[in-house]
PDB file of C-alpha atoms in Angstrom:
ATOM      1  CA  UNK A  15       5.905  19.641  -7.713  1.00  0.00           C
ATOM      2  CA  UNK A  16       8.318  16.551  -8.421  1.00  0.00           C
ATOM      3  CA  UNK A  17       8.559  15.913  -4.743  1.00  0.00           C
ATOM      4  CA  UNK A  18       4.483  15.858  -4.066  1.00  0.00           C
ATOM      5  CA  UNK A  19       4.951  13.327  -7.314  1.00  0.00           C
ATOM      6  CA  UNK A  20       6.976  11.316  -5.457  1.00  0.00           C
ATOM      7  CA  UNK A  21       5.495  11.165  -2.116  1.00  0.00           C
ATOM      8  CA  UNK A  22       2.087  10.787  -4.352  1.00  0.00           C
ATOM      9  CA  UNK A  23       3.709   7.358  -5.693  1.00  0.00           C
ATOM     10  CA  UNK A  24       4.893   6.136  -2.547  1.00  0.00           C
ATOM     11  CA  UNK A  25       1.932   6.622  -0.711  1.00  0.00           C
ATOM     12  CA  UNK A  26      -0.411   5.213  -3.404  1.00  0.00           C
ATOM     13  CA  UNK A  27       2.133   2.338  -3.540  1.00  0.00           C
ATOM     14  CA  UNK A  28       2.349   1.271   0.144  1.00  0.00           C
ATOM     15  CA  UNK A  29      -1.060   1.671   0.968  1.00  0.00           C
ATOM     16  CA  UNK A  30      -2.040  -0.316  -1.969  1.00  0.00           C
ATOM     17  CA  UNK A  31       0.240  -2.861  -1.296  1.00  0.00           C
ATOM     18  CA  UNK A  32      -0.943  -3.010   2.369  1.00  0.00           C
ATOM     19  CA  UNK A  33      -4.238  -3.324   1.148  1.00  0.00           C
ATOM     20  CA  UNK A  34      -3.517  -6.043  -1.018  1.00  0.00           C
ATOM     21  CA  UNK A  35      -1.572  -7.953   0.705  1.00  0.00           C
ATOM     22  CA  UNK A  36      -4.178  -8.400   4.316  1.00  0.00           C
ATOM     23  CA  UNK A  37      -6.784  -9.393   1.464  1.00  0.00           C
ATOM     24  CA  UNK A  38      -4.910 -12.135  -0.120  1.00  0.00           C
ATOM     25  CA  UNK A  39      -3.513 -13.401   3.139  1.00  0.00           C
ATOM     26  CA  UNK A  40      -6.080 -15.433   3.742  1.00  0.00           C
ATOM     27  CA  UNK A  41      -5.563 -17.404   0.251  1.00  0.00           C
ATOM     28  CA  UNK A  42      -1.703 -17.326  -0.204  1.00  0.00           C
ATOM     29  CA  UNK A  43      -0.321 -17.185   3.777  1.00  0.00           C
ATOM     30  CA  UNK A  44      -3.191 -19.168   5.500  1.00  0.00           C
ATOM     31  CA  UNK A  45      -2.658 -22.888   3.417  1.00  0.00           C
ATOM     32  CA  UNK A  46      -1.143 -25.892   5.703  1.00  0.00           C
ATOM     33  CA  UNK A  47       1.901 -25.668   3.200  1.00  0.00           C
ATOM     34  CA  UNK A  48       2.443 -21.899   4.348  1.00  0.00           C
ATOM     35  CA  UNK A  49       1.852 -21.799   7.803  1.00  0.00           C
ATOM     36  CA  UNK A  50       4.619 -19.594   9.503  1.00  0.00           C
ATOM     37  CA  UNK A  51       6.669 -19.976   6.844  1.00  0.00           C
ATOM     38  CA  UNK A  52       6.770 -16.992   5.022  1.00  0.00           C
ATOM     39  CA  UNK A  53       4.272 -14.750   7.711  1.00  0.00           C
ATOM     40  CA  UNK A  54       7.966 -14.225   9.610  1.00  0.00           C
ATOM     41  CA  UNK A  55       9.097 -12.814   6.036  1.00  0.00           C
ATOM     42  CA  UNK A  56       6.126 -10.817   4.896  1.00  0.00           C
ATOM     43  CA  UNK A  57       4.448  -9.328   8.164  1.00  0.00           C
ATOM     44  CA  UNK A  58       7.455  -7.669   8.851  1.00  0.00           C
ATOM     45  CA  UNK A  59       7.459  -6.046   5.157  1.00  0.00           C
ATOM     46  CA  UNK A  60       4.030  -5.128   5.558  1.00  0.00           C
ATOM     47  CA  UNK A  61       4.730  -3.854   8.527  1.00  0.00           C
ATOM     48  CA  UNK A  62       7.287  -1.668   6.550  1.00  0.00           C
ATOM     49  CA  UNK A  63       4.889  -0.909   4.151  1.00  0.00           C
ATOM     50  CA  UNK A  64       2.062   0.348   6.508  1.00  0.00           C
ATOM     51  CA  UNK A  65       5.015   2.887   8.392  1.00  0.00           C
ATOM     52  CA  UNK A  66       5.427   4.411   4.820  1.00  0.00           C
ATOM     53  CA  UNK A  67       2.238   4.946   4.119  1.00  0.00           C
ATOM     54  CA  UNK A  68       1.854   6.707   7.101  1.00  0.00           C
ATOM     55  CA  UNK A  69       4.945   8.907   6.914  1.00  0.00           C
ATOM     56  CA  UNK A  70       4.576   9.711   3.414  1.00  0.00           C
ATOM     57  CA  UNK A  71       0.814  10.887   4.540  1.00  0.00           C
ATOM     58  CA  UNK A  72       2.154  12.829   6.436  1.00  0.00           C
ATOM     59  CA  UNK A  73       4.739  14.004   4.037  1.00  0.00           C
ATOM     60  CA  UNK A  74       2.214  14.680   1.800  1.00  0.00           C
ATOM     61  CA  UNK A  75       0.316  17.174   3.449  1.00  0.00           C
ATOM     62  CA  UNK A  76       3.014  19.392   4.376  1.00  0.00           C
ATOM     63  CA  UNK A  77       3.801  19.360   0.465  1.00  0.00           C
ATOM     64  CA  UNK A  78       0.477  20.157   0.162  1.00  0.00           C
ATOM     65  CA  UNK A  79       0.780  23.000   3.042  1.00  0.00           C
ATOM     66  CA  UNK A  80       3.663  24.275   1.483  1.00  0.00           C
ATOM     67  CA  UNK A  81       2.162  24.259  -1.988  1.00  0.00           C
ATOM     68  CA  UNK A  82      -0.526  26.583  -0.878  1.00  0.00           C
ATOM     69  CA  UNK A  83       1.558  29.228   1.615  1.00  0.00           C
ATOM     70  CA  UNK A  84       5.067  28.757   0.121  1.00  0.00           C
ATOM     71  CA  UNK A  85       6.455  27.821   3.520  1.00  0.00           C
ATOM     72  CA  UNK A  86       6.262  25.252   6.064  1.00  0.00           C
ATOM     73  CA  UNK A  87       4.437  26.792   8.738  1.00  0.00           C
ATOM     74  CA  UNK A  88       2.422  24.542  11.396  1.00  0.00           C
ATOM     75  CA  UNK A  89      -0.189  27.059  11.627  1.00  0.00           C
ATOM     76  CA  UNK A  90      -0.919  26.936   7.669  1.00  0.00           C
ATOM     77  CA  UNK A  91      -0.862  22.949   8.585  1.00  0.00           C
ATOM     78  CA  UNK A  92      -3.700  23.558  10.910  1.00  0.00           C
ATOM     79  CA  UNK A  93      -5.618  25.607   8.641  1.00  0.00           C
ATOM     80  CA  UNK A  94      -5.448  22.791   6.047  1.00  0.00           C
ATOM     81  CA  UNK A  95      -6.538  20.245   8.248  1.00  0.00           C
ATOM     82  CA  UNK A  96      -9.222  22.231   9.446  1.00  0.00           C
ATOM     83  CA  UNK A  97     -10.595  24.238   6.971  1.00  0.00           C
ATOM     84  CA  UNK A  98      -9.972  22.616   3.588  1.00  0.00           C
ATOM     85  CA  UNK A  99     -12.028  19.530   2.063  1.00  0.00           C
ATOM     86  CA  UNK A 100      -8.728  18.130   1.462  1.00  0.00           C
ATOM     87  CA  UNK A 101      -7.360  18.525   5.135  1.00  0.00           C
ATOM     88  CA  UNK A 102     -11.046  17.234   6.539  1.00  0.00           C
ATOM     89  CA  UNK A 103     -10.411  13.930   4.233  1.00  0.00           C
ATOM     90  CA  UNK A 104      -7.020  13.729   5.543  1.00  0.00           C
ATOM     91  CA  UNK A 105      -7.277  13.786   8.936  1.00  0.00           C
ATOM     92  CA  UNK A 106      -9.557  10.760   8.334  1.00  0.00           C
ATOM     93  CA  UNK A 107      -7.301   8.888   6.093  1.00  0.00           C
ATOM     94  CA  UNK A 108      -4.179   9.703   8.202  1.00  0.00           C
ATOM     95  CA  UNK A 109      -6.702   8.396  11.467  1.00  0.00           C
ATOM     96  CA  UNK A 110      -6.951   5.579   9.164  1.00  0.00           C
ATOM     97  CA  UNK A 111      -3.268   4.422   8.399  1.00  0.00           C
ATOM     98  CA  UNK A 112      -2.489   5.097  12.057  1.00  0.00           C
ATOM     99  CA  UNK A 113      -4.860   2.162  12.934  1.00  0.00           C
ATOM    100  CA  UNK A 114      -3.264  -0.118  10.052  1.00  0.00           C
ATOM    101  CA  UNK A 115      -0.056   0.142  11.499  1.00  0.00           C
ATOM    102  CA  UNK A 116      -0.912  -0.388  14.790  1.00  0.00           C
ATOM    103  CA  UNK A 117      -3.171  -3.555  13.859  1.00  0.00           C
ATOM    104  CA  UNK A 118      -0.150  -4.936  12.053  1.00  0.00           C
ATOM    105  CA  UNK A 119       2.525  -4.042  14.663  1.00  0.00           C
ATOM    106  CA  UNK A 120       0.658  -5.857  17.699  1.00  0.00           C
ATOM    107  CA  UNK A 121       0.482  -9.960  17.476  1.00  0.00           C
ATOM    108  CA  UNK A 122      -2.911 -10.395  17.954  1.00  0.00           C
ATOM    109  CA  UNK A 123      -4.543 -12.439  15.182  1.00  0.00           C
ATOM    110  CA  UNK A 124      -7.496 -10.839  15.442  1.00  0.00           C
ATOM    111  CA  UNK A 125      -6.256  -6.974  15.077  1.00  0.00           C
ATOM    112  CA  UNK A 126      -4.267  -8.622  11.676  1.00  0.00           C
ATOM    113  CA  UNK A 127      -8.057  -9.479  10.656  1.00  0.00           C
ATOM    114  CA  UNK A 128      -9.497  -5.541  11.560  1.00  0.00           C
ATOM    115  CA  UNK A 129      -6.603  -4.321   9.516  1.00  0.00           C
ATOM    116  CA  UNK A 130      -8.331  -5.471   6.600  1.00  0.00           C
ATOM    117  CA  UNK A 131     -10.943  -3.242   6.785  1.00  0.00           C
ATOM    118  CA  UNK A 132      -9.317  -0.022   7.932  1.00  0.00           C
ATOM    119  CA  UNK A 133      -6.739  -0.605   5.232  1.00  0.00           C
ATOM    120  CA  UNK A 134      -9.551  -0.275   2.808  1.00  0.00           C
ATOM    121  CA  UNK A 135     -10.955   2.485   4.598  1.00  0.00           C
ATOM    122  CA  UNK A 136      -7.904   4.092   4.305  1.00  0.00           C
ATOM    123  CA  UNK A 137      -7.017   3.264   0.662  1.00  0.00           C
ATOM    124  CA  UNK A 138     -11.027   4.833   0.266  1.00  0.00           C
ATOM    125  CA  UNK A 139     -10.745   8.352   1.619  1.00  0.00           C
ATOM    126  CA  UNK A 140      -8.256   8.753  -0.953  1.00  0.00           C
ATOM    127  CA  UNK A 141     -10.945   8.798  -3.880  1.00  0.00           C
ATOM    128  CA  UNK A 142     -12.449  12.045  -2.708  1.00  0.00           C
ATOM    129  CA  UNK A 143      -9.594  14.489  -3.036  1.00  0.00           C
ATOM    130  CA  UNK A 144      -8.781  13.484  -6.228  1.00  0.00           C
ATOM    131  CA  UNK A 145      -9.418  14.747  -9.643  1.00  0.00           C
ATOM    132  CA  UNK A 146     -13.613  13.313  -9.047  1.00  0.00           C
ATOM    133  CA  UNK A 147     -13.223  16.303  -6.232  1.00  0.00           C
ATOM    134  CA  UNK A 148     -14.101  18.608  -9.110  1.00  0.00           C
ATOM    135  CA  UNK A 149     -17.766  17.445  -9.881  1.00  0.00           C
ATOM    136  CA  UNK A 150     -20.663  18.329  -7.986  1.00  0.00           C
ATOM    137  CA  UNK A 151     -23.805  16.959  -7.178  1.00  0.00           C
ATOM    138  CA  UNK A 152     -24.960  13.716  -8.283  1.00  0.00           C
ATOM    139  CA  UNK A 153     -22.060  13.451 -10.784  1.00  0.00           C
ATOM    140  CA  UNK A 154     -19.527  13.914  -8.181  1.00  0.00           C
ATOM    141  CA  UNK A 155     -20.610  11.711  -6.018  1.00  0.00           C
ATOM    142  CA  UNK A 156     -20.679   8.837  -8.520  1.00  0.00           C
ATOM    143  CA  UNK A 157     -17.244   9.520  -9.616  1.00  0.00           C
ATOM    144  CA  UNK A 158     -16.542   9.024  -6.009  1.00  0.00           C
ATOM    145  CA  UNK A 159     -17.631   5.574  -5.624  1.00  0.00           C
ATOM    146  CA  UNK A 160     -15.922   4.954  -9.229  1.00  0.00           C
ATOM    147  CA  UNK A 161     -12.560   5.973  -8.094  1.00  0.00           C
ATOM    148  CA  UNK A 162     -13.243   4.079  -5.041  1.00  0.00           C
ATOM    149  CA  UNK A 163     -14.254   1.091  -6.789  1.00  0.00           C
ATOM    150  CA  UNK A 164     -10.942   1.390  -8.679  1.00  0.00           C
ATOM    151  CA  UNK A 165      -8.627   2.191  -5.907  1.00  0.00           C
ATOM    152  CA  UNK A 166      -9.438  -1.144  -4.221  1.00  0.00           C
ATOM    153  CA  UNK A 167      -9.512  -2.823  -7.310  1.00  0.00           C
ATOM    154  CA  UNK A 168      -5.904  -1.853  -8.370  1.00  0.00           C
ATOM    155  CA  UNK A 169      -4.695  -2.271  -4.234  1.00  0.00           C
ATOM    156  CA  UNK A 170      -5.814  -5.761  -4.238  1.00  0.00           C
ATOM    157  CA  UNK A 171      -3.901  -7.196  -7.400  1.00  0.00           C
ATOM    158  CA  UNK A 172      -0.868  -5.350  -6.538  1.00  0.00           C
ATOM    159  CA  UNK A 173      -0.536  -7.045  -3.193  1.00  0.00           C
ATOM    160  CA  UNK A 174      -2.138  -9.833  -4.434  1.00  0.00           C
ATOM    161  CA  UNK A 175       1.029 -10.348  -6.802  1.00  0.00           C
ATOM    162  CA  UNK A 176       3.619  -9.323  -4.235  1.00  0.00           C
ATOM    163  CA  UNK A 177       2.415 -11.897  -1.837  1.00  0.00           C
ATOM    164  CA  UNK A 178       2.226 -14.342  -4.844  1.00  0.00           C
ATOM    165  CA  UNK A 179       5.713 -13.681  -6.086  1.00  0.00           C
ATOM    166  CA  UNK A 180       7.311 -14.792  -2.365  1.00  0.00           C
ATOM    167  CA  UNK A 181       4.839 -17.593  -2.567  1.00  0.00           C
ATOM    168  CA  UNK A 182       6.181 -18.594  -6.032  1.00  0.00           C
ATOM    169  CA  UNK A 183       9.796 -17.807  -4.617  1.00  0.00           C
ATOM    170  CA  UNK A 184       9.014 -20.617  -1.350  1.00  0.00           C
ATOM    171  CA  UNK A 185       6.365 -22.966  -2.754  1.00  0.00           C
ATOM    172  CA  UNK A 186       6.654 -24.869   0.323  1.00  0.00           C
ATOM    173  CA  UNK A 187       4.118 -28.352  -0.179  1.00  0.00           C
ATOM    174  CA  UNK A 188       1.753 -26.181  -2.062  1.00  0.00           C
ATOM    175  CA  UNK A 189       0.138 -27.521  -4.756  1.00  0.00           C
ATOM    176  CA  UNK A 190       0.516 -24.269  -6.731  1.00  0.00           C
ATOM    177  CA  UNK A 191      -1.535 -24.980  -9.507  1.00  0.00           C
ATOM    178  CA  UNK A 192      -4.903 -24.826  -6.750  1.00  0.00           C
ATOM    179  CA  UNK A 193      -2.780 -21.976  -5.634  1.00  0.00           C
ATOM    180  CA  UNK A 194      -2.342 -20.099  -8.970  1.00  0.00           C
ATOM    181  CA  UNK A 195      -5.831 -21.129 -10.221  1.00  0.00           C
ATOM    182  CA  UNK A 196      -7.562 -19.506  -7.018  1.00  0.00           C
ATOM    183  CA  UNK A 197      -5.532 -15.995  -7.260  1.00  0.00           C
ATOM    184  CA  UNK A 198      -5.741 -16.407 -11.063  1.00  0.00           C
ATOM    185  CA  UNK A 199      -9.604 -16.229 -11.305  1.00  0.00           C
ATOM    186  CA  UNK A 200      -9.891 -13.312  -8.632  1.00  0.00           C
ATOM    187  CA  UNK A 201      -7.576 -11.380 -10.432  1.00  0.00           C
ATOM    188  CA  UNK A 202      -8.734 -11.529 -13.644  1.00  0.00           C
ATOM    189  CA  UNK A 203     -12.119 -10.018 -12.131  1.00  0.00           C
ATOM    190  CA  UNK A 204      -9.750  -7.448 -10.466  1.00  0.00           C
ATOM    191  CA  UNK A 205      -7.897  -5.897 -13.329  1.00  0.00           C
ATOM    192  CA  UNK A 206     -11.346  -6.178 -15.270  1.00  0.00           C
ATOM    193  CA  UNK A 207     -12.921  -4.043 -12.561  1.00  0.00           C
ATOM    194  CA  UNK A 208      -9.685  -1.580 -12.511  1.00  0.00           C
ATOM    195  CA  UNK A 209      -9.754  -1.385 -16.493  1.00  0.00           C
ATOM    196  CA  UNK A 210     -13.817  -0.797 -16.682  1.00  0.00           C
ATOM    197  CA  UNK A 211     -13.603   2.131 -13.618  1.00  0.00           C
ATOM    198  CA  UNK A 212     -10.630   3.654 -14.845  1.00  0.00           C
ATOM    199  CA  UNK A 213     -12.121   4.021 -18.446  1.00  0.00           C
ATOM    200  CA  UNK A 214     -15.262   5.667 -16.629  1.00  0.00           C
ATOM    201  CA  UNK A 215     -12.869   8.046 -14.931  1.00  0.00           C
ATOM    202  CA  UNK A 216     -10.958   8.687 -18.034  1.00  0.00           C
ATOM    203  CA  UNK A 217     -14.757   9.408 -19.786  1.00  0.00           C
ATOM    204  CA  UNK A 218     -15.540  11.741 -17.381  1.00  0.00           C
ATOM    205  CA  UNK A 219     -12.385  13.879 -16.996  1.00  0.00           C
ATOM    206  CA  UNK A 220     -11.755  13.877 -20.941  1.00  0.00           C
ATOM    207  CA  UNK A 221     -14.450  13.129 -22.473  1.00  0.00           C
ATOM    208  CA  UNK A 222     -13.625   9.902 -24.006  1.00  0.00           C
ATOM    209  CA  UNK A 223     -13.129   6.856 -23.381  1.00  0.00           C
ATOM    210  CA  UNK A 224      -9.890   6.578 -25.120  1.00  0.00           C
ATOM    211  CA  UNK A 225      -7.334   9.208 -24.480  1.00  0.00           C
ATOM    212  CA  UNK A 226      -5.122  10.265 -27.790  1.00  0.00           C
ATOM    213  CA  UNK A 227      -1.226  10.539 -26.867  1.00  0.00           C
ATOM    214  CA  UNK A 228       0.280  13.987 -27.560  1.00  0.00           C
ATOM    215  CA  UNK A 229      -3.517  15.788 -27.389  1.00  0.00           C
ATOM    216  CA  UNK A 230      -1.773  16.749 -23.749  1.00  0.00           C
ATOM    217  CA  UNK A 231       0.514  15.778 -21.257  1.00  0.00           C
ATOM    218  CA  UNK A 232      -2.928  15.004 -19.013  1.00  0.00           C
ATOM    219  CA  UNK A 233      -3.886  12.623 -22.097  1.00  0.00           C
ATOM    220  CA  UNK A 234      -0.823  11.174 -22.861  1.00  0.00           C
ATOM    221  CA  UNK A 235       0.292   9.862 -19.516  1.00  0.00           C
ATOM    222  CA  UNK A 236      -3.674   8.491 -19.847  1.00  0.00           C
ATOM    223  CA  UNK A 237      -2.929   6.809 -22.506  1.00  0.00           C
ATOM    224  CA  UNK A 238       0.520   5.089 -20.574  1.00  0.00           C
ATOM    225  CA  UNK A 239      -1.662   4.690 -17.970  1.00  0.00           C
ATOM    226  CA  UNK A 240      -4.208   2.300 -19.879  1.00  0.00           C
ATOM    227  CA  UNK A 241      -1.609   0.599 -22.033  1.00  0.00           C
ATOM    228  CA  UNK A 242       0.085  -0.596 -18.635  1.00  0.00           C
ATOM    229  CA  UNK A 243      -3.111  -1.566 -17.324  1.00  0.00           C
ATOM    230  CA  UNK A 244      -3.812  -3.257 -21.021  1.00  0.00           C
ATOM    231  CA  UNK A 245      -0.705  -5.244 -20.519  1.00  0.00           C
ATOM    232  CA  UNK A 246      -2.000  -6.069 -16.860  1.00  0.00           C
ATOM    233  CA  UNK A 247      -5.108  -7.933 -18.281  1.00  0.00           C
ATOM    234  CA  UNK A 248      -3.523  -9.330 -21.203  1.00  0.00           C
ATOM    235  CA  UNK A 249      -0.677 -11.387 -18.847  1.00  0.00           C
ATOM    236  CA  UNK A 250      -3.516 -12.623 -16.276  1.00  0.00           C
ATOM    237  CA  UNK A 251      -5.623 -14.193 -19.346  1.00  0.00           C
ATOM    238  CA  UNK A 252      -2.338 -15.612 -20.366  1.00  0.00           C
ATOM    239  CA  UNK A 253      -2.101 -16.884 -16.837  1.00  0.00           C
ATOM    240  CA  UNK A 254      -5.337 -18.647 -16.692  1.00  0.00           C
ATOM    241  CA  UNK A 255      -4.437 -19.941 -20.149  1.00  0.00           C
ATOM    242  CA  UNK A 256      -1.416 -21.490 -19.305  1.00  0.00           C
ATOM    243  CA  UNK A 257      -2.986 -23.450 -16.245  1.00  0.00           C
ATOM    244  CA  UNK A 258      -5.222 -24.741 -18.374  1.00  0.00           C
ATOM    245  CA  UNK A 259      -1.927 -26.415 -20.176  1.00  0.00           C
ATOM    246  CA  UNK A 260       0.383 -29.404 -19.374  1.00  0.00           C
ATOM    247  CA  UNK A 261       3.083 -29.262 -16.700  1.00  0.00           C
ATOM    248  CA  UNK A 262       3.576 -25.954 -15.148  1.00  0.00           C
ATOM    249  CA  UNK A 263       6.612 -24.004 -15.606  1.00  0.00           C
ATOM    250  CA  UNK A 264       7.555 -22.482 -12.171  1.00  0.00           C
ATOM    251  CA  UNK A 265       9.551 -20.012 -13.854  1.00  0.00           C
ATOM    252  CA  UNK A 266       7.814 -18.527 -16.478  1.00  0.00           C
ATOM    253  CA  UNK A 267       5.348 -17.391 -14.017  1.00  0.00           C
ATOM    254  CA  UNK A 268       7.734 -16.054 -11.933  1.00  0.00           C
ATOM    255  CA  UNK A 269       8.798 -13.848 -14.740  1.00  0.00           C
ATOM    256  CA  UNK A 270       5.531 -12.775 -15.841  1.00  0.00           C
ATOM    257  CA  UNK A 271       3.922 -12.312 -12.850  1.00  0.00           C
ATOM    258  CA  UNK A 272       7.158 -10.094 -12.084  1.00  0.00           C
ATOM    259  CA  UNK A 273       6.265  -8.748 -15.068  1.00  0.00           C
ATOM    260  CA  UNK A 274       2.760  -7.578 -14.102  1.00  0.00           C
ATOM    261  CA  UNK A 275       3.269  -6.112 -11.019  1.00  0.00           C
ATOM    262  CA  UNK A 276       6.262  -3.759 -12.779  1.00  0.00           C
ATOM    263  CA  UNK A 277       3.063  -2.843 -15.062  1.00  0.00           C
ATOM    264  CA  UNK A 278       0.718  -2.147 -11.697  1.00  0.00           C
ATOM    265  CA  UNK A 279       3.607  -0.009 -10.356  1.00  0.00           C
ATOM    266  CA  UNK A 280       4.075   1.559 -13.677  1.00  0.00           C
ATOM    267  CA  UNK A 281       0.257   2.054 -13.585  1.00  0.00           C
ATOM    268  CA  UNK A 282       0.405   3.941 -10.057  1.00  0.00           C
ATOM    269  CA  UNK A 283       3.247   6.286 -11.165  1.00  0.00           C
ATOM    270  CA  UNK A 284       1.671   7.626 -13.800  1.00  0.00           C
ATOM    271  CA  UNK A 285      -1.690   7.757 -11.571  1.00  0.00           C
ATOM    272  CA  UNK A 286       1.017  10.087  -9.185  1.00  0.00           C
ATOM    273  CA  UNK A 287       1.578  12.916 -12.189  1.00  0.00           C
ATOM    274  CA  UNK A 288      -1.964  12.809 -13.105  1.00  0.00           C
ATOM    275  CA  UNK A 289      -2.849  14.140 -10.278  1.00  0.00           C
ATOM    276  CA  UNK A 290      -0.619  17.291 -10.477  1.00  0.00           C
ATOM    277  CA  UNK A 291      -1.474  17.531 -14.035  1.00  0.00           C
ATOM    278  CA  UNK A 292      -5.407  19.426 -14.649  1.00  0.00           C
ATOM    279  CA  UNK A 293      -7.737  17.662 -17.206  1.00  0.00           C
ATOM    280  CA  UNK A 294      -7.910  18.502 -20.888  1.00  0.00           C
ATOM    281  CA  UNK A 295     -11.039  17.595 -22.271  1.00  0.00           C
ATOM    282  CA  UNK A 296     -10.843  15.861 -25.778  1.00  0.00           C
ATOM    283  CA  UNK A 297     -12.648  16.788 -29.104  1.00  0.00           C
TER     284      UNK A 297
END
């Protein structure tokens, strides 16, 4: 169980960060001040990034394999991948992260711009073999788009903030208060999407909005969950506030923007033991 955890976290992690980072390109890498200057540091380390997601896929479903037959045997992999809802998924999603590496490994501009979509494609198929996996109907399906909603959401700020802390490491001629305004104000809608889905998920699996530590593990490691995500919001307002302020101090938002993306990685570890742990409904 603690090593599907932790191939869980580093698959949510790198994909995420994947994710993130070919959105935010555009604004943080693409500026006159940045051209080529930190693409030769980053595209490698995406690069990285997209090779872990893949392998930890992989990973991943012989834990899953293993889980279910108690020994890694190629023919139980088969049987996962083709007769399971999970292995069906999979297949797709591993399809998926295949492409995203190889967009990201060849030089073409143009494959760097398709990655962007299968990335989120990829970061989506994860959504329906969660915990929304156990509704039916309607319900289900709604719970789907939720978690998909959410997993984008929480993707794009956290490689939204990587690529903004080597951006805030090499400035460059950036005016980074246009800079820091521009990510500021998509973030902020980005954590407020991530907090507003992830309370709908938390509604739906407990049945309340606010999950009460030490009612179970499940609820507990909710309630971590939300008070990382809490802390998320709560340092982008104070962004936006502070640019709205005299001089700008370089490195104070280096620290809290450090800061935050500890809290998103926090976030997505205890997203990785939720979803080993079952539900316990509330009340």
């Amino acid at each position: 169980m603690s090593v599907l955890i932790v191939l869980r976290f580093l698959h949510f992690t790198s994909l995420m960060l994947v994710f993130g980072a070919c959105m935010f390109r555009p604004l943080l890498l693409d500026q006159p001040g940045q051209k080529g200057r930190l693409r030769n540091l980053i595209d490698p380390l995406v690069c990285l990034l997209a090779a872990l997601a893949l392998i930890s896929g992989v990973a991943w479903l012989f834990a899953v394999a293993f889980e279910m037959g108690g020994s890694l045997d190629m023919a139980l992999v088969r049987r996962v991948l083709g007769e399971t809802f999970f292995g069906k998924v999979w297949t797709l999603h591993l399809f998926a992260c295949v492409a995203v590496l190889v967009c990201l490994r060849l030089p073409h501009a143009k494959l760097q711009v398709v990655a962007r979509p299968l990335s989120a494609l990829a970061l989506a198929t994860l959504a329906p073999v969660g915990h929304a996996a156990m509704f039916e109907g309607s319900a289900g399906t709604w719970l789907v788009i939720n978690q998909l909603i959410h997993l984008l959401c929480v993707g794009a700020w956290l490689g939204g903030l990587m690529l903004l802390m080597f951006v805030l490491a090499r400035p460059g001629d950036q005016d980074l208060r246009v800079v820091l305004g521009r990510f500021s104000g998509v973030g902020c809608v980005l954590v407020v999407g991530l907090l507003v889905t992830g309370l709908i998920n938390t509604r739906a699996l407990t049945g309340s909005f606010l999950p009460v530590p030490g009612a179970s593990g499940f609820a507990t490691v909710l309630a971590v969950k939300l008070a990382l995500v809490l802390a998320m919001l709560g340092l982008a307002v104070w962004h936006r506030r502070q640019l709205a302020r005299g001089p700008l101090d370089v490195q104070s938002f280096k620290r809290t923007v450090t800061l935050e993306w500890a809290c998103g990685l926090g976030a997505v570890a205890a997203v990785a033991l939720l979803g080993t742990l079952a539900p316990t409904p509330l009340g």
